[in-house]
Short mmCIF file of C-alpha atoms in Angstrom, two decimals:
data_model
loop_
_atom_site.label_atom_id
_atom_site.label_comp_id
_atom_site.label_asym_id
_atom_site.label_seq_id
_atom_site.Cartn_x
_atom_site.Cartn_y
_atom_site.Cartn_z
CA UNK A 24 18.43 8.67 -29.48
CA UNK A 25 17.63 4.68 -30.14
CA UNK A 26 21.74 4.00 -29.31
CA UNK A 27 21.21 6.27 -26.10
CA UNK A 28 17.92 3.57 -25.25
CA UNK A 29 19.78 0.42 -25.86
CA UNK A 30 23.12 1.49 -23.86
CA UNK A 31 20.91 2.72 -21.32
CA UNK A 32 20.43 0.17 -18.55
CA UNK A 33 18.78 0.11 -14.91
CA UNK A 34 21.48 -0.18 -12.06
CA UNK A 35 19.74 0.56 -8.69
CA UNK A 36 23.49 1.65 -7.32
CA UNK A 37 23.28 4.47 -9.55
CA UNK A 38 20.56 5.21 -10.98
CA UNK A 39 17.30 6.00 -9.76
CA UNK A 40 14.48 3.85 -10.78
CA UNK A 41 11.60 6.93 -11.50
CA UNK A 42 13.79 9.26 -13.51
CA UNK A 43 15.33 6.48 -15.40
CA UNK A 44 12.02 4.61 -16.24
CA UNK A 45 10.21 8.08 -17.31
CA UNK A 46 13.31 8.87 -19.57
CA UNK A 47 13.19 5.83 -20.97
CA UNK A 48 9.60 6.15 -21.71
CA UNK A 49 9.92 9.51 -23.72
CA UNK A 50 12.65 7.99 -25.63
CA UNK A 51 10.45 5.08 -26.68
CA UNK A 52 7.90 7.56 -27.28
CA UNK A 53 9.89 9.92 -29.30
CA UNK A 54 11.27 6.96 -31.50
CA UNK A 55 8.09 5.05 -31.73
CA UNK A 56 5.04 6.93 -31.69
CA UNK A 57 2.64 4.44 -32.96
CA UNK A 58 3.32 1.90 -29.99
CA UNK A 59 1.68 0.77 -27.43
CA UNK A 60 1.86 1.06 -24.07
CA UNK A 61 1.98 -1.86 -23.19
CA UNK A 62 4.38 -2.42 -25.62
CA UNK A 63 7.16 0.41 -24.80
CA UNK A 64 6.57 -0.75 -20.64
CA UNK A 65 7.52 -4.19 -21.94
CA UNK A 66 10.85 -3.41 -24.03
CA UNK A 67 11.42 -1.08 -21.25
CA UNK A 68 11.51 -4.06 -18.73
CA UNK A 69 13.74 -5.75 -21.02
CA UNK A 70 16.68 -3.35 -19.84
CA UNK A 71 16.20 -4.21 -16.36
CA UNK A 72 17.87 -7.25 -15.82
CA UNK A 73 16.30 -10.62 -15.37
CA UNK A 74 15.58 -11.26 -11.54
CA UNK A 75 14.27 -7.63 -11.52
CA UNK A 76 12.13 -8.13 -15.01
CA UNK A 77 10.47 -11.08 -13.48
CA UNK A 78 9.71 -9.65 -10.27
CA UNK A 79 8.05 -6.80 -12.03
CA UNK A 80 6.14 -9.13 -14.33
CA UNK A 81 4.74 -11.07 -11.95
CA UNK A 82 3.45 -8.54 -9.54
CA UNK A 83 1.79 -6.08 -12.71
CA UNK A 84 -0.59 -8.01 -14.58
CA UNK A 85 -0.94 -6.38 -18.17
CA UNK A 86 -2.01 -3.44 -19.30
CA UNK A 87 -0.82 -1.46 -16.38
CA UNK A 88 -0.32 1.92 -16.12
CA UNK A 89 3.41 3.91 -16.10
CA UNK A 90 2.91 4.61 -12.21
CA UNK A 91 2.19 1.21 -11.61
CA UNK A 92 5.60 -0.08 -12.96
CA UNK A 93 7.10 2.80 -11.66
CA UNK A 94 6.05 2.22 -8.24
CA UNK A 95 6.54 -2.01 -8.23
CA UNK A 96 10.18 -1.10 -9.27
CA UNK A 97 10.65 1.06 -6.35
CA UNK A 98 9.42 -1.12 -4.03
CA UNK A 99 11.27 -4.20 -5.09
CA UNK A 100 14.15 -2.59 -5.12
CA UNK A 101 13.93 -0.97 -1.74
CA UNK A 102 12.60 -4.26 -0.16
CA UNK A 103 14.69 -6.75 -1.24
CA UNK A 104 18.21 -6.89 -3.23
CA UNK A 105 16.66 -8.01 -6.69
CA UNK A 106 18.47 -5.67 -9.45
CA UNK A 107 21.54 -4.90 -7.04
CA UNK A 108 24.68 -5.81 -9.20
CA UNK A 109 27.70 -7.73 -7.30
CA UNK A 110 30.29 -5.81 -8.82
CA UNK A 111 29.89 -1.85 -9.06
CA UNK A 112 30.13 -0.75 -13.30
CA UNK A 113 32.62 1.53 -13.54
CA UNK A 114 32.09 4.98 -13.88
CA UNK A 115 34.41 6.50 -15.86
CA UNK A 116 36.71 5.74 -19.20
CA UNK A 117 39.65 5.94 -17.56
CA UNK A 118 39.29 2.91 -15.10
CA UNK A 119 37.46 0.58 -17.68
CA UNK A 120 40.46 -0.63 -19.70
CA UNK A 121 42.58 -1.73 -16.45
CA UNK A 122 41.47 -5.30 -15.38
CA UNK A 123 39.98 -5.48 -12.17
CA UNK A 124 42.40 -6.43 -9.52
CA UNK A 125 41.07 -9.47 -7.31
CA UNK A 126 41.16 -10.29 -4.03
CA UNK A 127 44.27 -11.90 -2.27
CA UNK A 128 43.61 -14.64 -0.49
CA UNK A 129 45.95 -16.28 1.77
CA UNK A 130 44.84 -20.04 1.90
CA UNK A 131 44.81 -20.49 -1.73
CA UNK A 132 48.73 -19.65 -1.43
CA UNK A 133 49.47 -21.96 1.62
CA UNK A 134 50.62 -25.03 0.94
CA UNK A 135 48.36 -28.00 1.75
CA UNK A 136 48.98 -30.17 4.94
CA UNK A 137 48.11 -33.88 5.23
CA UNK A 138 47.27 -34.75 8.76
CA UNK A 139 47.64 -38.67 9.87
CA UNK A 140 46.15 -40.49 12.07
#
């Protein structure tokens, strides 16, 4: 249960920022009984990413309660792009071991012109 909490990290794209906070919650919880609150919101926050960690930081001024995060997350996310990722993960085994193919661009193969005057 602790490996399934450290591999398990937010990405808005896929996951949705509720279910994933509340499971992440129980398995603090479950693992760590004797914590605080504030303490399993704040190693929770950790697995957000840093943009999105700050953003939540500074608009929930400690202790807060679970639906407070919950609902700050949720509205950062859906009003501005903090959290999105560039570059989808990939979602199965089978495409993670082949390298990523990148773009082709055509200028960087042309050959470069000097122009006089």
């Amino acid at each position: 249960m602790e490996n399934s909490f450290e591999e398990a990290i937010l990405y808005i794209e896929r996951d949705r920022s509720m279910s994933w906070f509340l499971k992440q919650n129980n398995r603090l919880t479950a693992l760590h009984a004797d914590m605080s609150e504030t303490m399993v919101h704040k190693r929770i926050l950790r697995k957000c990413g840093g943009g999105l960690e700050h953003a939540i930081k500074s608009r929930c001024i400690d202790p807060c309660s679970t639906e407070y995060y919950i609902n700050a997350i949720e509205d950062i996310t859906t009003r501005t792009k903090i959290g999105t990722n560039w570059f989808k993960p990939p979602m199965d085994n089978k495409t993670s071991g082949k390298p990523i193919p990148k773009p082709n661009k055509q200028h960087d193969k042309a050959p470069f012109k000097f122009n006089k005057c």
